[in-house]
């Protein structure tokens, strides 16, 4: 087993807070040092907010767990300063194939257009992902940024108050009290914070069981770098299978097992190895790195914000792994939350701005749950009629492309557009639908580099062939301008951002979502849109 699982990355060390005469109060405490908690803390400290991260563990996650990271989260990671090592280490892929029984029915490309910095997906084991985030935390600490990562620190008591949260933190040296203005719970699907507050999920639990096996084997032309999904394959009849390549010659294999199984028995190597040999070939040489049997859920909390306690990632919502929506949606949670909380803490936005986190990310969670539920129902039909329908769709999709959108082997993660958000401002109908208010920024090459890299992490005016001031003060919130021209452009910038309009002025939020857009600059309208996007109007 890789030593990365066993090496403490943030071992327990006594913090000065433990020796203080009175409980210390921190602006923000993040509970959970998984991908979502680490990303939240990094984002906050880059906005100037001091953060303490608590985790009862001191190591990266055991097993590969989340492995598929989509284009939009990679763009978020670029803004957090750790996208390059993720992509450099990860296995880059855009293509996938769907099989029915013993034949391929079709292939697809998740990013068929050019002009994007990042690929549709990378595959990267969660333990590597967490290690790169911890490295980024250490780099920020070396710069003198106020971010602490405390291992061996388990929250055992939580008390909510109107103006903050009181925590009791257990450590190898005994418990101590730590207070904070805000608590972000990123402590996973079994969230102890959620349990201590008496909160729960609503939604649906599925009864099918799946085997995850990560195996180490040499690369082979028989296993190219692409997502492969099988319905009713000969090596797992009546069930499904999924294959992904990961770094370091590790392959992820998902095999559907059915309903009525003994999970403990099925996880034994003597039961797993024959299944893998049926898939990979009797002569295949491999080593098992990780085994897990799982069922899955499509559920969420009715609300993500509970006063001064805010939930993110798996602590707030759960989806099936088909479609890679778990960690990807968690990173979009923190991307949505951090800038809002920073504005509230600085006094430049009202507390009510955080209600828009609920509105926008519950919208995102519901979108993910809908897609995951549909995927699960297609992959695991619950009646003979449903199975006959699914098999007919698969047969027809081989020859008739019109049926392929009906095939659902896991609608792969796409970024959420916040249609109907209370923060959205004016729209212009002549501009492209993909960059409407609420939508995440769409990348394109520009003379100064990739557009997504030039947007930064504050409020910006993106102008195309339009005049505007280079800087605007919106009641204490700076708005800077990124001026672009479509003259001499290869057409991608105009196609993605201008459409049928002659010029464009976009207000971009700190999370790189569009807040409003106009054909020409008007100071009063821009100031009003900033006020709306910050919950002040």
Coordinates of C-alpha atoms in Angstrom, one line a residue:
X1 CA 0.0 0.0 0.0
X2 CA 1.3 3.5 -0.8
X3 CA 3.0 5.2 2.2
X4 CA 1.0 8.3 1.5
X5 CA -1.9 6.7 3.4
X6 CA 0.3 6.2 6.5
X7 CA 2.3 9.4 6.7
X8 CA 0.9 12.1 9.0
X9 CA 0.7 15.3 7.0
X10 CA -0.6 17.5 9.8
X11 CA 0.3 15.7 13.0
X12 CA -1.2 16.9 16.3
X13 CA 0.8 19.8 17.9
X14 CA -0.4 21.8 20.9
X15 CA -1.9 25.1 19.8
X16 CA -1.5 28.3 21.8
X17 CA -5.3 28.4 22.0
X18 CA -5.1 25.5 24.4
X19 CA -3.0 27.4 26.9
X20 CA -5.1 30.7 26.8
X21 CA -6.6 31.9 30.1
X22 CA -9.9 32.5 28.3
X23 CA -11.4 30.7 25.3
X24 CA -10.0 32.2 22.1
X25 CA -12.4 33.4 19.4
X26 CA -11.6 32.9 15.8
X27 CA -13.4 34.4 12.8
X28 CA -13.9 31.1 11.0
X29 CA -13.3 27.4 11.9
X30 CA -13.6 24.7 9.3
X31 CA -14.3 21.2 10.5
X32 CA -12.9 18.6 8.1
X33 CA -9.6 18.5 6.2
X34 CA -10.9 16.6 3.2
X35 CA -11.0 18.3 -0.3
X36 CA -14.0 20.5 0.5
X37 CA -12.7 21.7 3.9
X38 CA -9.2 22.4 2.6
X39 CA -10.6 24.3 -0.4
X40 CA -12.9 26.4 1.8
X41 CA -10.0 27.4 4.0
X42 CA -7.7 28.2 1.2
X43 CA -10.3 30.3 -0.5
X44 CA -11.2 32.2 2.7
X45 CA -7.6 33.0 3.5
X46 CA -7.0 34.2 0.0
X47 CA -9.8 36.7 0.6
X48 CA -8.0 37.8 3.8
X49 CA -10.0 35.8 6.3
X50 CA -8.1 34.0 9.1
X51 CA -9.1 30.3 9.3
X52 CA -8.5 27.3 11.6
X53 CA -9.1 23.8 10.1
X54 CA -9.8 21.0 12.6
X55 CA -9.7 17.3 11.8
X56 CA -9.5 14.3 14.1
X57 CA -7.3 12.6 11.6
X58 CA -3.8 13.7 10.5
X59 CA -3.5 11.9 7.2
X60 CA -5.0 11.8 3.7
X61 CA -8.0 9.6 3.0
X62 CA -7.5 5.9 2.8
X63 CA -8.2 4.7 -0.7
X64 CA -8.7 6.6 -3.9
X65 CA -12.4 7.6 -3.1
X66 CA -13.3 10.5 -5.4
X67 CA -11.2 10.3 -8.5
X68 CA -12.9 12.3 -11.3
X69 CA -12.5 16.1 -11.3
X70 CA -14.3 18.1 -13.9
X71 CA -13.2 21.2 -15.8
X72 CA -15.0 23.8 -13.7
X73 CA -13.5 22.6 -10.3
X74 CA -10.1 22.5 -12.0
X75 CA -10.6 26.2 -12.9
X76 CA -11.5 26.9 -9.3
X77 CA -8.4 25.1 -8.2
X78 CA -6.4 27.3 -10.5
X79 CA -7.7 30.3 -8.7
X80 CA -6.8 28.7 -5.4
X81 CA -3.2 28.2 -6.6
X82 CA -3.0 24.4 -6.9
X83 CA -4.5 23.5 -10.3
X84 CA -1.3 22.9 -12.1
X85 CA 0.0 20.0 -9.8
X86 CA -3.4 18.4 -9.9
X87 CA -3.5 18.4 -13.7
X88 CA 0.2 17.5 -14.1
X89 CA -0.3 14.4 -11.9
X90 CA -3.8 13.5 -13.1
X91 CA -4.8 11.4 -16.0
X92 CA -6.4 13.7 -18.6
X93 CA -9.5 12.5 -20.5
X94 CA -12.3 13.8 -22.6
X95 CA -13.7 10.7 -24.3
X96 CA -15.9 7.9 -23.1
X97 CA -17.5 4.8 -24.5
X98 CA -20.7 2.9 -23.7
X99 CA -21.0 -0.9 -24.2
X100 CA -24.1 -3.1 -24.1
X101 CA -23.4 -6.8 -23.5
X102 CA -20.4 -7.7 -25.8
X103 CA -20.4 -4.7 -28.1
X104 CA -19.7 -1.0 -28.1
X105 CA -22.8 1.0 -28.9
X106 CA -21.2 4.5 -29.2
X107 CA -18.5 6.9 -28.0
X108 CA -18.7 10.5 -26.9
X109 CA -16.5 13.5 -26.4
X110 CA -17.1 15.7 -23.4
X111 CA -15.2 18.7 -24.7
X112 CA -15.4 18.6 -28.5
X113 CA -14.7 22.4 -28.9
X114 CA -11.2 23.9 -28.7
X115 CA -10.1 27.0 -26.9
X116 CA -10.1 25.9 -23.2
X117 CA -7.2 25.8 -20.8
X118 CA -8.5 22.8 -18.9
X119 CA -9.8 19.4 -20.1
X120 CA -13.2 18.0 -19.5
X121 CA -11.9 15.8 -16.7
X122 CA -8.8 14.5 -14.9
X123 CA -8.7 11.3 -12.9
X124 CA -6.7 11.7 -9.7
X125 CA -6.9 9.7 -6.5
X126 CA -8.4 11.7 -3.6
X127 CA -5.3 11.1 -1.5
X128 CA -3.1 12.9 -4.1
X129 CA -5.8 15.6 -4.3
X130 CA -5.7 16.2 -0.6
X131 CA -1.9 16.1 -0.5
X132 CA -1.7 19.0 -3.1
X133 CA -4.2 21.0 -1.1
X134 CA -2.2 20.5 2.1
X135 CA 0.9 21.6 0.2
X136 CA -1.0 24.8 -0.8
X137 CA -1.9 25.4 2.9
X138 CA 1.8 25.0 3.8
X139 CA 2.8 27.5 1.0
X140 CA 0.2 30.0 2.3
X141 CA 1.6 29.6 5.8
X142 CA 5.1 30.2 4.6
X143 CA 3.8 33.5 3.1
X144 CA 2.6 34.5 6.5
X145 CA -1.1 33.9 5.8
X146 CA -3.3 33.2 8.8
X147 CA -4.3 29.6 8.1
X148 CA -3.9 26.8 10.6
X149 CA -4.4 23.1 10.1
X150 CA -4.8 21.2 13.4
X151 CA -4.7 17.4 13.2
X152 CA -5.8 15.2 16.1
X153 CA -8.5 17.7 16.9
X154 CA -12.0 16.3 17.2
X155 CA -15.0 18.5 17.8
X156 CA -17.1 16.8 20.5
X157 CA -19.5 19.5 21.6
X158 CA -21.0 22.4 19.7
X159 CA -23.2 25.2 21.0
X160 CA -24.8 27.7 18.7
X161 CA -25.3 31.3 19.7
X162 CA -26.8 34.3 17.9
X163 CA -23.3 35.8 17.3
X164 CA -21.2 32.7 17.0
X165 CA -20.4 29.1 17.9
X166 CA -18.8 27.5 20.9
X167 CA -16.8 24.3 20.3
X168 CA -15.2 21.8 22.6
X169 CA -12.3 20.2 20.9
X170 CA -10.8 16.9 22.1
X171 CA -7.0 16.3 21.6
X172 CA -4.3 13.9 22.8
X173 CA -3.6 16.6 25.5
X174 CA -7.3 16.7 26.5
X175 CA -10.2 18.9 25.6
X176 CA -10.2 22.7 25.2
X177 CA -12.8 25.3 24.2
X178 CA -12.6 27.2 21.0
X179 CA -15.1 29.9 19.9
X180 CA -15.7 31.2 16.4
X181 CA -17.8 33.7 14.6
X182 CA -18.7 31.2 11.9
X183 CA -18.3 27.4 11.5
X184 CA -18.2 25.6 8.2
X185 CA -19.0 21.9 8.5
X186 CA -17.1 19.9 5.8
X187 CA -17.0 16.7 7.9
X188 CA -18.4 14.3 5.3
X189 CA -21.5 12.3 4.7
X190 CA -21.6 11.0 8.3
X191 CA -21.1 14.6 9.6
X192 CA -20.8 14.6 13.4
X193 CA -21.6 18.3 13.4
X194 CA -24.9 17.6 11.7
X195 CA -25.6 14.8 14.2
X196 CA -24.8 17.0 17.2
X197 CA -27.2 19.7 16.0
X198 CA -29.9 17.1 15.5
X199 CA -30.1 17.7 11.7
X200 CA -30.6 15.1 9.0
X201 CA -31.0 14.5 5.2
X202 CA -34.1 14.2 3.2
X203 CA -34.2 12.2 0.0
X204 CA -33.8 8.7 -1.4
X205 CA -31.6 5.7 -0.4
X206 CA -30.9 3.1 -3.1
X207 CA -30.6 -0.6 -2.3
X208 CA -28.2 -1.7 -5.0
X209 CA -24.6 -2.6 -3.9
X210 CA -21.5 -1.9 -5.9
X211 CA -17.9 -3.1 -5.6
X212 CA -15.1 -0.6 -6.0
X213 CA -11.7 -2.1 -6.5
X214 CA -8.5 -0.1 -7.2
X215 CA -6.0 -2.4 -8.8
X216 CA -2.4 -1.7 -9.8
X217 CA -1.4 -3.2 -13.2
X218 CA 0.7 -2.3 -16.2
X219 CA -0.7 -0.1 -19.0
X220 CA -2.1 -1.9 -21.9
X221 CA -3.5 -1.0 -25.3
X222 CA -6.6 -3.0 -24.2
X223 CA -7.3 -0.3 -21.6
X224 CA -6.9 3.2 -23.2
X225 CA -7.4 6.4 -21.3
X226 CA -11.1 6.9 -21.5
X227 CA -14.2 6.3 -19.4
X228 CA -15.7 2.9 -20.2
X229 CA -19.2 1.8 -19.0
X230 CA -20.8 -1.5 -19.6
X231 CA -24.5 -2.5 -19.3
X232 CA -25.1 -6.2 -18.8
X233 CA -21.5 -7.3 -19.8
X234 CA -20.6 -11.0 -20.2
X235 CA -18.2 -10.7 -17.2
X236 CA -20.9 -9.3 -14.9
X237 CA -24.2 -10.5 -16.4
X238 CA -27.4 -8.6 -15.6
X239 CA -25.4 -5.9 -13.9
X240 CA -23.1 -3.0 -14.9
X241 CA -19.4 -2.1 -14.8
X242 CA -17.2 1.0 -15.0
X243 CA -13.5 1.4 -15.7
X244 CA -11.3 4.4 -15.2
X245 CA -7.5 4.9 -15.3
X246 CA -5.8 6.7 -12.5
X247 CA -2.1 7.8 -12.0
X248 CA 0.6 5.4 -11.0
X249 CA -0.8 2.5 -13.0
X250 CA -3.9 2.3 -10.7
X251 CA -7.2 1.4 -12.3
X252 CA -10.6 2.0 -10.8
X253 CA -13.1 -0.8 -11.4
X254 CA -16.8 -0.5 -10.3
X255 CA -18.9 -3.7 -10.5
X256 CA -22.6 -3.7 -9.7
X257 CA -23.4 -6.6 -7.3
X258 CA -27.1 -6.5 -6.8
X259 CA -29.4 -6.1 -3.8
X260 CA -29.2 -9.1 -1.4
X261 CA -25.6 -9.6 -0.6
X262 CA -23.3 -10.1 2.4
X263 CA -21.1 -7.0 2.1
X264 CA -18.4 -8.3 4.5
X265 CA -18.2 -11.5 2.5
X266 CA -18.1 -9.8 -0.9
X267 CA -15.3 -7.5 0.2
X268 CA -12.9 -10.5 0.9
X269 CA -10.1 -10.8 -1.7
X270 CA -11.0 -14.4 -2.4
X271 CA -14.4 -13.1 -3.6
X272 CA -13.1 -10.0 -5.4
X273 CA -10.2 -11.6 -7.3
X274 CA -12.4 -14.0 -9.4
X275 CA -14.7 -11.1 -10.4
X276 CA -11.7 -9.0 -11.4
X277 CA -10.2 -11.9 -13.4
X278 CA -13.5 -12.4 -15.2
X279 CA -13.3 -8.7 -16.2
X280 CA -9.5 -8.3 -16.9
X281 CA -8.7 -11.8 -18.1
X282 CA -7.6 -14.9 -16.3
X283 CA -4.0 -14.2 -17.1
X284 CA -4.1 -10.6 -15.9
X285 CA -1.5 -9.6 -13.4
X286 CA -2.6 -7.0 -10.9
X287 CA -2.4 -6.1 -7.2
X288 CA -5.4 -4.9 -5.3
X289 CA -4.8 -1.5 -3.6
X290 CA -8.2 -0.8 -2.2
X291 CA -11.6 -2.5 -1.9
X292 CA -14.9 -1.0 -0.9
X293 CA -18.6 -2.1 -1.1
X294 CA -21.0 0.7 -1.2
X295 CA -24.6 1.6 -1.6
X296 CA -25.5 5.2 -2.4
X297 CA -28.0 7.9 -1.6
X298 CA -29.4 11.0 -3.3
X299 CA -30.2 13.2 -0.3
X300 CA -29.6 16.6 1.1
X301 CA -30.2 18.8 4.1
X302 CA -33.4 20.9 3.8
X303 CA -31.2 23.9 4.5
X304 CA -27.4 24.3 4.3
X305 CA -27.2 27.4 6.6
X306 CA -28.2 27.1 10.2
X307 CA -27.4 30.5 11.8
X308 CA -23.6 30.7 12.2
X309 CA -23.1 27.1 11.1
X310 CA -22.9 26.4 7.4
X311 CA -22.6 22.9 5.8
X312 CA -20.8 22.1 2.5
X313 CA -19.9 19.1 0.5
X314 CA -21.0 15.6 1.5
X315 CA -22.0 17.0 4.9
X316 CA -24.8 19.0 3.1
X317 CA -25.7 16.6 0.3
X318 CA -25.0 13.2 -1.1
X319 CA -25.4 11.8 -4.6
X320 CA -24.5 8.5 -6.3
X321 CA -20.9 8.3 -7.7
X322 CA -22.2 8.0 -11.3
X323 CA -21.5 11.3 -12.9
X324 CA -18.7 12.4 -10.6
X325 CA -20.9 14.9 -8.8
X326 CA -19.8 14.5 -5.2
X327 CA -16.4 16.2 -4.8
X328 CA -17.0 18.4 -7.8
X329 CA -20.2 19.9 -6.3
X330 CA -18.5 20.3 -3.0
X331 CA -15.8 22.4 -4.5
X332 CA -18.5 24.5 -6.1
X333 CA -20.1 24.9 -2.7
X334 CA -16.9 26.5 -1.3
X335 CA -16.4 28.6 -4.4
X336 CA -19.9 30.0 -3.8
X337 CA -19.5 30.5 -0.1
X338 CA -16.0 31.9 0.6
X339 CA -16.4 35.3 -1.1
X340 CA -19.8 35.9 0.5
X341 CA -18.6 35.1 4.0
X342 CA -15.5 37.3 3.5
X343 CA -17.7 40.2 2.6
X344 CA -20.0 39.7 5.6
X345 CA -17.0 39.4 7.9
X346 CA -15.5 42.6 6.6
X347 CA -18.8 44.5 7.1
X348 CA -19.3 45.2 3.4
X349 CA -22.3 43.0 3.0
X350 CA -25.2 42.1 5.3
X351 CA -25.5 38.7 7.0
X352 CA -28.5 38.0 4.7
X353 CA -26.1 37.6 1.7
X354 CA -25.3 34.1 3.1
X355 CA -29.0 33.1 2.5
X356 CA -28.1 33.2 -1.2
X357 CA -25.6 30.4 -0.5
X358 CA -28.6 28.3 0.5
X359 CA -30.6 29.4 -2.6
X360 CA -27.9 28.8 -5.1
X361 CA -26.2 25.7 -3.8
X362 CA -29.5 24.0 -2.9
X363 CA -30.4 24.6 -6.6
X364 CA -27.1 23.0 -7.5
X365 CA -27.7 20.1 -5.2
X366 CA -31.2 19.5 -6.5
X367 CA -29.8 19.5 -10.1
X368 CA -27.2 16.9 -9.1
X369 CA -29.7 14.8 -7.2
X370 CA -32.1 14.8 -10.2
X371 CA -29.4 13.7 -12.6
X372 CA -27.9 11.1 -10.2
X373 CA -31.4 9.7 -9.5
X374 CA -32.1 9.4 -13.2
X375 CA -28.7 7.8 -13.8
X376 CA -29.3 5.3 -11.0
X377 CA -32.8 4.4 -12.3
X378 CA -31.4 3.8 -15.8
X379 CA -28.4 1.8 -14.6
X380 CA -30.4 -0.3 -12.1
X381 CA -33.9 -0.6 -13.5
X382 CA -36.4 -1.5 -10.8
X383 CA -38.9 -3.5 -12.9
X384 CA -38.9 -5.8 -15.9
X385 CA -40.7 -3.1 -18.0
X386 CA -38.0 -0.6 -17.1
X387 CA -35.3 -3.1 -18.0
X388 CA -36.9 -3.8 -21.4
X389 CA -37.1 0.0 -22.1
X390 CA -33.5 0.5 -21.2
X391 CA -32.2 -2.4 -23.3
X392 CA -34.3 -1.1 -26.3
X393 CA -32.7 2.3 -25.9
X394 CA -29.2 0.8 -25.8
X395 CA -29.9 -1.3 -28.9
X396 CA -31.3 1.7 -30.8
X397 CA -28.5 4.0 -29.8
X398 CA -25.9 1.9 -31.6
X399 CA -27.4 2.8 -35.0
X400 CA -29.5 5.9 -34.3
X401 CA -27.8 8.9 -32.7
X402 CA -31.1 10.4 -31.7
X403 CA -31.5 7.8 -29.0
X404 CA -28.0 8.4 -27.4
X405 CA -29.1 11.3 -25.2
X406 CA -31.5 8.8 -23.6
X407 CA -28.7 6.5 -22.5
X408 CA -27.7 7.4 -18.9
X409 CA -24.6 5.8 -17.6
X410 CA -24.1 8.8 -15.3
X411 CA -24.7 12.3 -16.6
X412 CA -21.2 13.7 -16.0
X413 CA -20.7 16.7 -13.8
X414 CA -21.2 20.1 -15.4
X415 CA -21.1 23.4 -13.5
X416 CA -24.4 24.8 -12.1
X417 CA -25.9 27.9 -13.6
X418 CA -27.8 29.9 -11.0
X419 CA -30.9 30.7 -13.0
X420 CA -33.3 32.7 -10.9
X421 CA -30.7 33.6 -8.2
X422 CA -31.6 36.6 -6.1
X423 CA -28.2 38.0 -6.9
X424 CA -28.7 38.1 -10.7
X425 CA -28.9 41.5 -12.3
X426 CA -30.0 42.7 -15.8
X427 CA -29.6 40.4 -18.9
X428 CA -29.2 41.2 -22.6
X429 CA -31.1 38.9 -25.0
X430 CA -28.7 39.3 -27.9
X431 CA -25.8 37.7 -26.0
X432 CA -25.1 34.0 -25.7
X433 CA -27.2 31.9 -23.4
X434 CA -24.1 30.1 -22.0
X435 CA -22.9 33.4 -20.4
X436 CA -26.2 34.6 -19.0
X437 CA -26.5 35.9 -15.5
X438 CA -25.9 33.1 -13.0
X439 CA -23.7 31.2 -15.4
X440 CA -20.0 30.4 -14.7
X441 CA -17.5 32.2 -16.9
X442 CA -16.7 30.4 -20.2
X443 CA -13.0 30.2 -21.0
X444 CA -11.4 31.4 -24.2
X445 CA -7.9 32.3 -25.4
X446 CA -7.1 36.0 -25.3
X447 CA -3.9 37.9 -26.2
X448 CA -3.0 38.2 -22.5
X449 CA -3.6 34.5 -21.7
X450 CA -6.5 32.3 -20.9
X451 CA -9.6 34.3 -20.0
X452 CA -10.4 32.2 -16.9
X453 CA -7.0 33.0 -15.5
X454 CA -7.4 36.8 -16.0
X455 CA -10.7 37.0 -14.2
X456 CA -9.1 36.7 -10.7
X457 CA -11.2 36.5 -7.5
X458 CA -12.9 39.9 -7.1
X459 CA -15.7 41.8 -8.8
X460 CA -14.8 42.6 -12.3
X461 CA -16.2 44.4 -15.4
X462 CA -15.4 42.3 -18.5
X463 CA -15.8 44.6 -21.5
X464 CA -15.8 43.6 -25.1
X465 CA -15.4 46.4 -27.6
X466 CA -17.0 48.7 -25.0
X467 CA -15.7 51.7 -22.9
X468 CA -15.8 51.7 -19.1
X469 CA -13.6 53.0 -16.3
X470 CA -10.6 50.8 -15.3
X471 CA -11.7 50.9 -11.7
X472 CA -14.9 51.6 -9.8
X473 CA -15.7 51.9 -6.1
X474 CA -19.1 50.3 -5.3
X475 CA -19.7 51.5 -1.8
X476 CA -16.4 50.0 -0.5
X477 CA -16.2 47.1 -3.0
X478 CA -13.6 47.6 -5.7
X479 CA -14.6 46.6 -9.2
X480 CA -11.7 46.3 -11.7
X481 CA -12.0 46.2 -15.5
X482 CA -10.7 43.6 -17.9
X483 CA -10.9 45.2 -21.3
X484 CA -10.9 42.9 -24.4
X485 CA -11.4 43.5 -28.1
X486 CA -12.8 41.0 -30.6
X487 CA -10.8 42.7 -33.4
X488 CA -8.4 40.1 -34.7
X489 CA -10.0 37.5 -32.4
X490 CA -10.2 33.9 -33.8
X491 CA -13.9 34.1 -33.2
X492 CA -14.1 32.1 -30.0
X493 CA -14.3 35.1 -27.7
X494 CA -17.0 36.8 -29.8
X495 CA -19.0 33.5 -30.1
X496 CA -18.9 32.7 -26.4
X497 CA -19.3 36.2 -24.9
X498 CA -20.7 38.6 -27.6
X499 CA -23.2 36.7 -29.7
X500 CA -25.4 39.0 -31.8
X501 CA -24.6 42.1 -29.7
X502 CA -22.2 44.8 -31.0
X503 CA -20.4 45.2 -27.7
X504 CA -20.7 43.8 -24.2
X505 CA -20.2 44.8 -20.5
X506 CA -20.3 41.9 -18.0
X507 CA -20.3 42.2 -14.2
X508 CA -18.4 39.1 -13.0
X509 CA -18.7 37.9 -9.4
X510 CA -15.6 36.8 -7.3
X511 CA -16.6 33.2 -8.0
X512 CA -16.4 33.9 -11.7
X513 CA -20.1 33.6 -12.2
X514 CA -21.9 36.3 -14.3
X515 CA -23.9 38.7 -12.2
X516 CA -25.3 41.0 -15.0
X517 CA -24.6 42.1 -18.5
X518 CA -25.3 45.0 -20.8
X519 CA -24.5 46.2 -24.3
X520 CA -22.9 49.4 -23.0
X521 CA -21.6 50.7 -19.7
X522 CA -23.8 52.7 -17.4
X523 CA -22.4 53.5 -14.0
X524 CA -25.7 53.7 -12.2
X525 CA -26.8 50.3 -13.5
X526 CA -23.4 48.7 -12.7
X527 CA -23.5 50.0 -9.1
X528 CA -27.1 48.8 -8.7
X529 CA -26.0 45.3 -10.0
X530 CA -23.1 45.2 -7.5
X531 CA -25.5 46.1 -4.7
X532 CA -27.8 43.3 -5.7
X533 CA -25.0 40.8 -6.1
X534 CA -23.8 41.6 -2.6
X535 CA -27.2 41.4 -1.0
X536 CA -27.4 45.1 -0.3
X537 CA -30.4 45.8 -2.6

